[in-house]
Amino acid sequence: MNLRSLYIGVLTLFVSGSVLAQANLLNAKNPSEIGVKTQAQKDADNDGPLPYGYVDDRDILWSATTWEIIDLDERVNFPLYYPIDTTGMRNDRRSLYDVLLTNVKSGKIKTVYGDGNFTAKRTYEDIKATLRKVDTTDVGKEQLNAGEKLSDEYINVRDLTSADIEEYHVKGVWYFDKRQGELKFRLLAIAPVAPDVNFIDLDGEQDLVELFWVFYPDVREILHEAKAFNDRNAAKPLSFDHLLNARRFNGIIYKEENVQGDRLVKEYVRENSLMQLLESERIKDKIRGREQDMWNY
């Protein structure tokens, strides 16, 4: 009887937690209340991103900085890519790119960078030209040549959208913490990657460009509030912060910190995609092997 009561109690707690996680779905009196937490729910949540523990430089026995590609064509990375069309979609269902760009536009993300080493600061006004293409049709050019005022109907505007993002580049550091006695990973920066907007609609293979970099600790609060779809349990969406910090993605190392000026893998393994992939796996194995080496004498 005691076991049966315990089982019922645990089940009741799980169900009630799942219902609460639906963000007022079952308690809404009209559709506008769906997805809007009540004040009681907000008070009960009182949560935030899990704070990073302090790591003293003296506690780091070994570290290595790596840059990885998150290919959005891979199924495991789909939560970072979708939804690409937000028409008719709830406000809490947005792609990672949409979350980042919306907050850059609004000023909540005050500073972005032109590279992963944070050497060149950028604002939204600085990067706007890389996110939009404004072109004039042939008829519009004829108007201008004739000295007439250009009509708005002859101006084509092409904005980069979530559907155009093909990859994310992430920078992080692997380190062995001697106090914890384990190998850890700390995410430092992330950048959306897309074809150059000026050539995006042309035929043929397009070169990819990094649109902007964000310093990851600066955006953790924002990414904690934004939720990614959890295909295993829709009642328990994952925050983008949790998804990225838990490394619930597949990344391919394309660069590591090295004596040759942090050269790219493709710079010394040329024109051979298979060998480049194997080199990425070799770097991963080298990093994983460090933890085992720490316990061998």
mmCIF file of C-alpha atoms in Angstrom:
data_model
loop_
_atom_site.group_PDB
_atom_site.id
_atom_site.type_symbol
_atom_site.label_atom_id
_atom_site.label_comp_id
_atom_site.label_asym_id
_atom_site.label_seq_id
_atom_site.Cartn_x
_atom_site.Cartn_y
_atom_site.Cartn_z
ATOM 1 C CA MET A 1 0.000 0.000 0.000
ATOM 2 C CA ASN A 2 2.855 2.357 0.811
ATOM 3 C CA LEU A 3 4.480 1.701 -2.577
ATOM 4 C CA ARG A 4 1.156 2.309 -4.324
ATOM 5 C CA SER A 5 0.712 5.631 -2.506
ATOM 6 C CA LEU A 6 4.256 6.669 -3.357
ATOM 7 C CA TYR A 7 3.701 5.812 -7.023
ATOM 8 C CA ILE A 8 0.476 7.828 -7.138
ATOM 9 C CA GLY A 9 2.183 10.787 -5.456
ATOM 10 C CA VAL A 10 5.099 10.804 -7.893
ATOM 11 C CA LEU A 11 2.738 10.462 -10.855
ATOM 12 C CA THR A 12 0.576 13.334 -9.594
ATOM 13 C CA LEU A 13 3.634 15.555 -9.174
ATOM 14 C CA PHE A 14 4.864 14.717 -12.676
ATOM 15 C CA VAL A 15 1.488 15.416 -14.280
ATOM 16 C CA SER A 16 1.001 18.673 -12.395
ATOM 17 C CA GLY A 17 4.504 19.782 -13.395
ATOM 18 C CA SER A 18 3.790 18.964 -17.026
ATOM 19 C CA VAL A 19 0.533 20.906 -16.986
ATOM 20 C CA LEU A 20 2.284 23.887 -15.423
ATOM 21 C CA ALA A 21 4.921 23.728 -18.141
ATOM 22 C CA GLN A 22 2.237 24.206 -20.806
ATOM 23 C CA ALA A 23 2.251 27.951 -19.953
ATOM 24 C CA ASN A 24 -1.434 28.263 -19.062
ATOM 25 C CA LEU A 25 -2.617 26.101 -21.967
ATOM 26 C CA LEU A 26 -5.203 24.183 -19.945
ATOM 27 C CA ASN A 27 -6.288 27.126 -17.800
ATOM 28 C CA ALA A 28 -6.726 29.701 -20.576
ATOM 29 C CA LYS A 29 -10.215 31.184 -20.903
ATOM 30 C CA ASN A 30 -9.515 32.553 -24.395
ATOM 31 C CA PRO A 31 -6.774 31.952 -27.013
ATOM 32 C CA SER A 32 -4.940 35.173 -26.115
ATOM 33 C CA GLU A 33 -4.054 33.687 -22.710
ATOM 34 C CA ILE A 34 -2.329 30.615 -24.184
ATOM 35 C CA GLY A 35 1.427 30.834 -23.680
ATOM 36 C CA VAL A 36 1.098 33.665 -21.141
ATOM 37 C CA LYS A 37 2.099 32.648 -17.643
ATOM 38 C CA THR A 38 -0.039 33.754 -14.739
ATOM 39 C CA GLN A 39 1.537 35.797 -11.970
ATOM 40 C CA ALA A 40 1.411 32.747 -9.710
ATOM 41 C CA GLN A 41 3.362 30.739 -12.299
ATOM 42 C CA LYS A 42 5.954 33.509 -12.632
ATOM 43 C CA ASP A 43 6.371 33.656 -8.858
ATOM 44 C CA ALA A 44 6.714 29.869 -8.700
ATOM 45 C CA ASP A 45 9.292 29.773 -11.493
ATOM 46 C CA ASN A 46 11.738 32.383 -10.189
ATOM 47 C CA ASP A 47 14.422 30.738 -12.280
ATOM 48 C CA GLY A 48 17.329 31.754 -14.437
ATOM 49 C CA PRO A 49 20.245 30.215 -16.256
ATOM 50 C CA LEU A 50 22.393 27.992 -14.072
ATOM 51 C CA PRO A 51 25.268 30.262 -13.016
ATOM 52 C CA TYR A 52 28.772 29.247 -13.956
ATOM 53 C CA GLY A 53 30.994 28.376 -11.040
ATOM 54 C CA TYR A 54 34.123 30.418 -10.473
ATOM 55 C CA VAL A 55 37.207 28.793 -11.964
ATOM 56 C CA ASP A 56 40.549 30.112 -10.779
ATOM 57 C CA ASP A 57 43.331 30.130 -13.354
ATOM 58 C CA ARG A 58 45.451 28.063 -10.970
ATOM 59 C CA ASP A 59 42.841 25.296 -11.028
ATOM 60 C CA ILE A 60 43.161 24.792 -14.789
ATOM 61 C CA LEU A 61 45.767 22.115 -15.445
ATOM 62 C CA TRP A 62 45.206 22.064 -19.202
ATOM 63 C CA SER A 63 42.969 23.833 -21.737
ATOM 64 C CA ALA A 64 42.361 23.999 -25.479
ATOM 65 C CA THR A 65 40.201 26.429 -27.468
ATOM 66 C CA THR A 66 38.236 25.050 -30.414
ATOM 67 C CA TRP A 67 35.889 26.386 -33.074
ATOM 68 C CA GLU A 68 33.090 24.118 -34.313
ATOM 69 C CA ILE A 69 30.539 24.027 -37.125
ATOM 70 C CA ILE A 70 26.948 23.145 -36.222
ATOM 71 C CA ASP A 71 25.457 21.947 -39.515
ATOM 72 C CA LEU A 72 21.720 22.669 -39.501
ATOM 73 C CA ASP A 73 21.066 19.938 -42.082
ATOM 74 C CA GLU A 74 21.721 17.349 -39.359
ATOM 75 C CA ARG A 75 18.592 16.137 -37.592
ATOM 76 C CA VAL A 76 20.088 16.455 -34.117
ATOM 77 C CA ASN A 77 20.603 20.194 -34.787
ATOM 78 C CA PHE A 78 17.030 20.868 -35.990
ATOM 79 C CA PRO A 79 15.932 22.521 -32.687
ATOM 80 C CA LEU A 80 18.348 25.373 -33.472
ATOM 81 C CA TYR A 81 16.947 25.815 -37.001
ATOM 82 C CA TYR A 82 13.165 25.531 -36.765
ATOM 83 C CA PRO A 83 10.661 27.126 -37.042
ATOM 84 C CA ILE A 84 11.694 28.945 -40.208
ATOM 85 C CA ASP A 85 8.205 30.325 -40.923
ATOM 86 C CA THR A 86 6.572 32.064 -37.967
ATOM 87 C CA THR A 87 3.315 32.908 -39.748
ATOM 88 C CA GLY A 88 0.562 31.724 -37.444
ATOM 89 C CA MET A 89 3.153 30.472 -34.954
ATOM 90 C CA ARG A 90 2.993 31.225 -31.237
ATOM 91 C CA ASN A 91 5.284 33.945 -29.928
ATOM 92 C CA ASP A 92 7.228 31.425 -27.854
ATOM 93 C CA ARG A 93 8.158 29.340 -30.916
ATOM 94 C CA ARG A 94 11.127 30.973 -32.603
ATOM 95 C CA SER A 95 14.388 29.790 -34.125
ATOM 96 C CA LEU A 96 17.718 30.631 -32.511
ATOM 97 C CA TYR A 97 18.557 33.105 -35.306
ATOM 98 C CA ASP A 98 15.237 34.895 -34.862
ATOM 99 C CA VAL A 99 15.842 35.159 -31.103
ATOM 100 C CA LEU A 100 19.341 36.576 -31.572
ATOM 101 C CA LEU A 101 18.443 39.029 -34.342
ATOM 102 C CA THR A 102 15.294 40.292 -32.595
ATOM 103 C CA ASN A 103 17.276 41.093 -29.466
ATOM 104 C CA VAL A 104 20.094 42.717 -31.442
ATOM 105 C CA LYS A 105 17.512 44.957 -33.146
ATOM 106 C CA SER A 106 15.805 45.838 -29.874
ATOM 107 C CA GLY A 107 19.089 46.657 -28.160
ATOM 108 C CA LYS A 108 18.865 43.937 -25.511
ATOM 109 C CA ILE A 109 22.029 42.523 -27.053
ATOM 110 C CA LYS A 110 24.024 45.730 -27.062
ATOM 111 C CA THR A 111 27.254 44.538 -28.643
ATOM 112 C CA VAL A 112 28.045 42.030 -31.359
ATOM 113 C CA TYR A 113 31.425 41.285 -32.878
ATOM 114 C CA GLY A 114 32.900 40.848 -36.306
ATOM 115 C CA ASP A 115 34.999 37.835 -35.324
ATOM 116 C CA GLY A 116 35.271 35.135 -32.709
ATOM 117 C CA ASN A 117 38.208 36.823 -30.992
ATOM 118 C CA PHE A 118 36.075 39.877 -30.090
ATOM 119 C CA THR A 119 38.530 42.316 -31.656
ATOM 120 C CA ALA A 120 35.974 44.312 -33.655
ATOM 121 C CA LYS A 121 32.787 45.552 -31.978
ATOM 122 C CA ARG A 122 29.676 45.994 -34.087
ATOM 123 C CA THR A 123 26.174 47.410 -33.666
ATOM 124 C CA TYR A 124 23.007 46.549 -35.557
ATOM 125 C CA GLU A 125 23.559 49.523 -37.851
ATOM 126 C CA ASP A 126 27.018 48.187 -38.686
ATOM 127 C CA ILE A 127 25.795 44.708 -39.657
ATOM 128 C CA LYS A 128 22.501 45.696 -41.277
ATOM 129 C CA ALA A 129 24.062 45.801 -44.745
ATOM 130 C CA THR A 130 25.072 42.135 -44.440
ATOM 131 C CA LEU A 131 21.508 41.112 -43.555
ATOM 132 C CA ARG A 132 19.602 42.871 -46.347
ATOM 133 C CA LYS A 133 19.982 43.364 -50.095
ATOM 134 C CA VAL A 134 18.265 46.294 -51.809
ATOM 135 C CA ASP A 135 18.186 46.084 -55.594
ATOM 136 C CA THR A 136 16.607 48.079 -58.395
ATOM 137 C CA THR A 137 14.822 46.363 -61.271
ATOM 138 C CA ASP A 138 15.612 47.117 -64.912
ATOM 139 C CA VAL A 139 12.472 49.238 -65.190
ATOM 140 C CA GLY A 140 13.570 51.199 -62.138
ATOM 141 C CA LYS A 141 16.976 51.809 -63.705
ATOM 142 C CA GLU A 142 15.252 53.141 -66.820
ATOM 143 C CA GLN A 143 13.332 55.551 -64.599
ATOM 144 C CA LEU A 144 16.548 56.788 -63.019
ATOM 145 C CA ASN A 145 18.260 57.154 -66.415
ATOM 146 C CA ALA A 146 15.315 59.199 -67.620
ATOM 147 C CA GLY A 147 15.671 61.529 -64.639
ATOM 148 C CA GLU A 148 12.422 60.365 -63.075
ATOM 149 C CA LYS A 149 11.763 59.558 -59.421
ATOM 150 C CA LEU A 150 12.274 55.893 -58.635
ATOM 151 C CA SER A 151 8.980 54.145 -57.793
ATOM 152 C CA ASP A 152 8.893 51.906 -54.736
ATOM 153 C CA GLU A 153 7.424 49.068 -56.791
ATOM 154 C CA TYR A 154 10.703 48.794 -58.709
ATOM 155 C CA ILE A 155 12.809 48.306 -55.587
ATOM 156 C CA ASN A 156 13.438 44.704 -54.483
ATOM 157 C CA VAL A 157 14.322 44.119 -50.836
ATOM 158 C CA ARG A 158 15.705 40.740 -49.783
ATOM 159 C CA ASP A 159 16.221 40.058 -46.070
ATOM 160 C CA LEU A 160 18.038 37.081 -44.643
ATOM 161 C CA THR A 161 15.612 34.885 -42.718
ATOM 162 C CA SER A 162 15.889 31.848 -40.476
ATOM 163 C CA ALA A 163 15.468 29.639 -43.549
ATOM 164 C CA ASP A 164 18.723 31.035 -44.996
ATOM 165 C CA ILE A 165 20.873 30.112 -41.982
ATOM 166 C CA GLU A 166 22.874 27.001 -42.859
ATOM 167 C CA GLU A 167 25.287 26.729 -39.944
ATOM 168 C CA TYR A 168 26.313 28.101 -36.598
ATOM 169 C CA HIS A 169 29.921 28.550 -35.620
ATOM 170 C CA VAL A 170 30.678 28.175 -31.926
ATOM 171 C CA LYS A 171 33.831 28.900 -30.003
ATOM 172 C CA GLY A 172 34.529 27.199 -26.700
ATOM 173 C CA VAL A 173 37.284 26.115 -24.379
ATOM 174 C CA TRP A 174 37.895 22.616 -23.052
ATOM 175 C CA TYR A 175 39.720 22.565 -19.727
ATOM 176 C CA PHE A 176 40.667 20.139 -16.980
ATOM 177 C CA ASP A 177 39.592 21.416 -13.566
ATOM 178 C CA LYS A 178 41.878 19.958 -10.909
ATOM 179 C CA ARG A 179 39.450 20.804 -8.087
ATOM 180 C CA GLN A 180 36.594 18.942 -9.759
ATOM 181 C CA GLY A 181 38.928 16.361 -11.255
ATOM 182 C CA GLU A 182 37.189 16.328 -14.637
ATOM 183 C CA LEU A 183 37.265 17.661 -18.166
ATOM 184 C CA LYS A 184 34.764 20.475 -18.825
ATOM 185 C CA PHE A 185 33.584 22.647 -21.703
ATOM 186 C CA ARG A 186 32.714 26.345 -21.558
ATOM 187 C CA LEU A 187 30.942 27.987 -24.513
ATOM 188 C CA LEU A 188 32.392 31.418 -25.311
ATOM 189 C CA ALA A 189 30.778 32.657 -28.517
ATOM 190 C CA ILE A 190 28.305 31.770 -31.257
ATOM 191 C CA ALA A 191 27.717 33.100 -34.777
ATOM 192 C CA PRO A 192 24.958 32.447 -37.359
ATOM 193 C CA VAL A 193 26.314 31.604 -40.813
ATOM 194 C CA ALA A 194 24.526 32.108 -44.154
ATOM 195 C CA PRO A 195 25.297 32.716 -47.835
ATOM 196 C CA ASP A 196 26.309 36.264 -48.769
ATOM 197 C CA VAL A 197 23.021 38.172 -49.124
ATOM 198 C CA ASN A 198 24.267 39.905 -52.294
ATOM 199 C CA PHE A 199 24.560 36.566 -54.137
ATOM 200 C CA ILE A 200 22.095 34.407 -52.229
ATOM 201 C CA ASP A 201 19.580 33.899 -55.049
ATOM 202 C CA LEU A 202 22.135 33.099 -57.749
ATOM 203 C CA ASP A 203 22.573 29.563 -59.044
ATOM 204 C CA GLY A 204 25.496 27.453 -57.935
ATOM 205 C CA GLU A 205 27.270 26.832 -54.664
ATOM 206 C CA GLN A 206 27.430 29.869 -52.397
ATOM 207 C CA ASP A 207 30.251 30.882 -50.069
ATOM 208 C CA LEU A 208 29.098 31.128 -46.459
ATOM 209 C CA VAL A 209 29.809 34.141 -44.254
ATOM 210 C CA GLU A 210 29.583 34.694 -40.505
ATOM 211 C CA LEU A 211 26.901 37.349 -39.998
ATOM 212 C CA PHE A 212 27.978 38.372 -36.498
ATOM 213 C CA TRP A 213 29.395 36.899 -33.292
ATOM 214 C CA VAL A 214 27.905 37.268 -29.811
ATOM 215 C CA PHE A 215 29.758 36.748 -26.542
ATOM 216 C CA TYR A 216 27.806 33.846 -25.091
ATOM 217 C CA PRO A 217 27.782 34.841 -21.371
ATOM 218 C CA ASP A 218 26.153 38.134 -22.422
ATOM 219 C CA VAL A 219 23.134 36.392 -23.968
ATOM 220 C CA ARG A 220 22.495 33.576 -21.481
ATOM 221 C CA GLU A 221 19.543 35.337 -19.831
ATOM 222 C CA ILE A 222 17.923 35.921 -23.218
ATOM 223 C CA LEU A 223 18.509 32.352 -24.397
ATOM 224 C CA HIS A 224 17.190 30.999 -21.103
ATOM 225 C CA GLU A 225 13.860 32.751 -21.697
ATOM 226 C CA ALA A 226 13.665 31.522 -25.311
ATOM 227 C CA LYS A 227 12.585 27.913 -25.695
ATOM 228 C CA ALA A 228 13.476 25.280 -28.276
ATOM 229 C CA PHE A 229 11.060 22.496 -29.177
ATOM 230 C CA ASN A 230 11.553 19.243 -27.304
ATOM 231 C CA ASP A 231 10.417 16.423 -29.609
ATOM 232 C CA ARG A 232 10.544 13.934 -26.726
ATOM 233 C CA ASN A 233 8.137 15.888 -24.534
ATOM 234 C CA ALA A 234 6.314 18.983 -25.797
ATOM 235 C CA ALA A 235 5.245 19.812 -22.232
ATOM 236 C CA LYS A 236 8.882 20.337 -21.255
ATOM 237 C CA PRO A 237 10.526 22.665 -23.801
ATOM 238 C CA LEU A 238 14.268 23.187 -23.533
ATOM 239 C CA SER A 239 15.795 26.614 -23.279
ATOM 240 C CA PHE A 240 18.396 27.427 -25.904
ATOM 241 C CA ASP A 241 20.844 28.061 -23.060
ATOM 242 C CA HIS A 242 20.315 24.551 -21.705
ATOM 243 C CA LEU A 243 20.524 23.006 -25.163
ATOM 244 C CA LEU A 244 23.845 24.699 -25.988
ATOM 245 C CA ASN A 245 25.503 24.365 -22.582
ATOM 246 C CA ALA A 246 24.570 20.684 -22.403
ATOM 247 C CA ARG A 247 26.069 20.230 -25.899
ATOM 248 C CA ARG A 248 22.873 18.706 -27.253
ATOM 249 C CA PHE A 249 24.132 19.320 -30.769
ATOM 250 C CA ASN A 250 26.655 17.800 -33.117
ATOM 251 C CA GLY A 251 29.662 19.954 -33.903
ATOM 252 C CA ILE A 252 32.573 19.476 -36.295
ATOM 253 C CA ILE A 253 35.839 21.122 -35.258
ATOM 254 C CA TYR A 254 37.109 23.343 -38.069
ATOM 255 C CA LYS A 255 39.843 25.141 -36.122
ATOM 256 C CA GLU A 256 41.791 24.746 -32.914
ATOM 257 C CA GLU A 257 44.155 27.000 -31.030
ATOM 258 C CA ASN A 258 47.627 26.257 -32.370
ATOM 259 C CA VAL A 259 51.076 27.685 -32.926
ATOM 260 C CA GLN A 260 50.380 28.365 -36.621
ATOM 261 C CA GLY A 261 48.097 31.307 -35.816
ATOM 262 C CA ASP A 262 45.020 29.156 -35.155
ATOM 263 C CA ARG A 263 44.974 27.965 -38.756
ATOM 264 C CA LEU A 264 41.901 26.216 -40.149
ATOM 265 C CA VAL A 265 41.797 22.472 -40.658
ATOM 266 C CA LYS A 266 41.107 23.010 -44.366
ATOM 267 C CA GLU A 267 44.315 25.045 -44.663
ATOM 268 C CA TYR A 268 46.496 22.026 -43.972
ATOM 269 C CA VAL A 269 44.121 19.271 -45.098
ATOM 270 C CA ARG A 270 43.237 20.572 -48.536
ATOM 271 C CA GLU A 271 40.398 19.644 -50.891
ATOM 272 C CA ASN A 272 39.502 16.412 -49.138
ATOM 273 C CA SER A 273 36.298 16.584 -47.110
ATOM 274 C CA LEU A 274 36.678 13.065 -45.733
ATOM 275 C CA MET A 275 40.180 13.700 -44.427
ATOM 276 C CA GLN A 276 39.062 17.031 -42.945
ATOM 277 C CA LEU A 277 36.288 15.215 -41.078
ATOM 278 C CA LEU A 278 38.763 12.599 -39.850
ATOM 279 C CA GLU A 279 41.109 15.362 -38.697
ATOM 280 C CA SER A 280 38.229 16.898 -36.724
ATOM 281 C CA GLU A 281 37.608 13.531 -35.055
ATOM 282 C CA ARG A 282 41.328 13.203 -34.307
ATOM 283 C CA ILE A 283 41.278 16.547 -32.488
ATOM 284 C CA LYS A 284 38.207 15.438 -30.499
ATOM 285 C CA ASP A 285 39.903 12.176 -29.533
ATOM 286 C CA LYS A 286 43.025 14.088 -28.485
ATOM 287 C CA ILE A 287 40.923 16.297 -26.181
ATOM 288 C CA ARG A 288 38.986 13.368 -24.720
ATOM 289 C CA GLY A 289 42.230 11.480 -24.168
ATOM 290 C CA ARG A 290 43.547 14.287 -21.971
ATOM 291 C CA GLU A 291 41.099 13.363 -19.215
ATOM 292 C CA GLN A 292 42.312 9.762 -19.216
ATOM 293 C CA ASP A 293 45.930 10.895 -19.286
ATOM 294 C CA MET A 294 45.411 12.923 -16.105
ATOM 295 C CA TRP A 295 44.737 9.695 -14.186
ATOM 296 C CA ASN A 296 47.650 7.727 -15.642
ATOM 297 C CA TYR A 297 51.100 7.892 -14.133
#
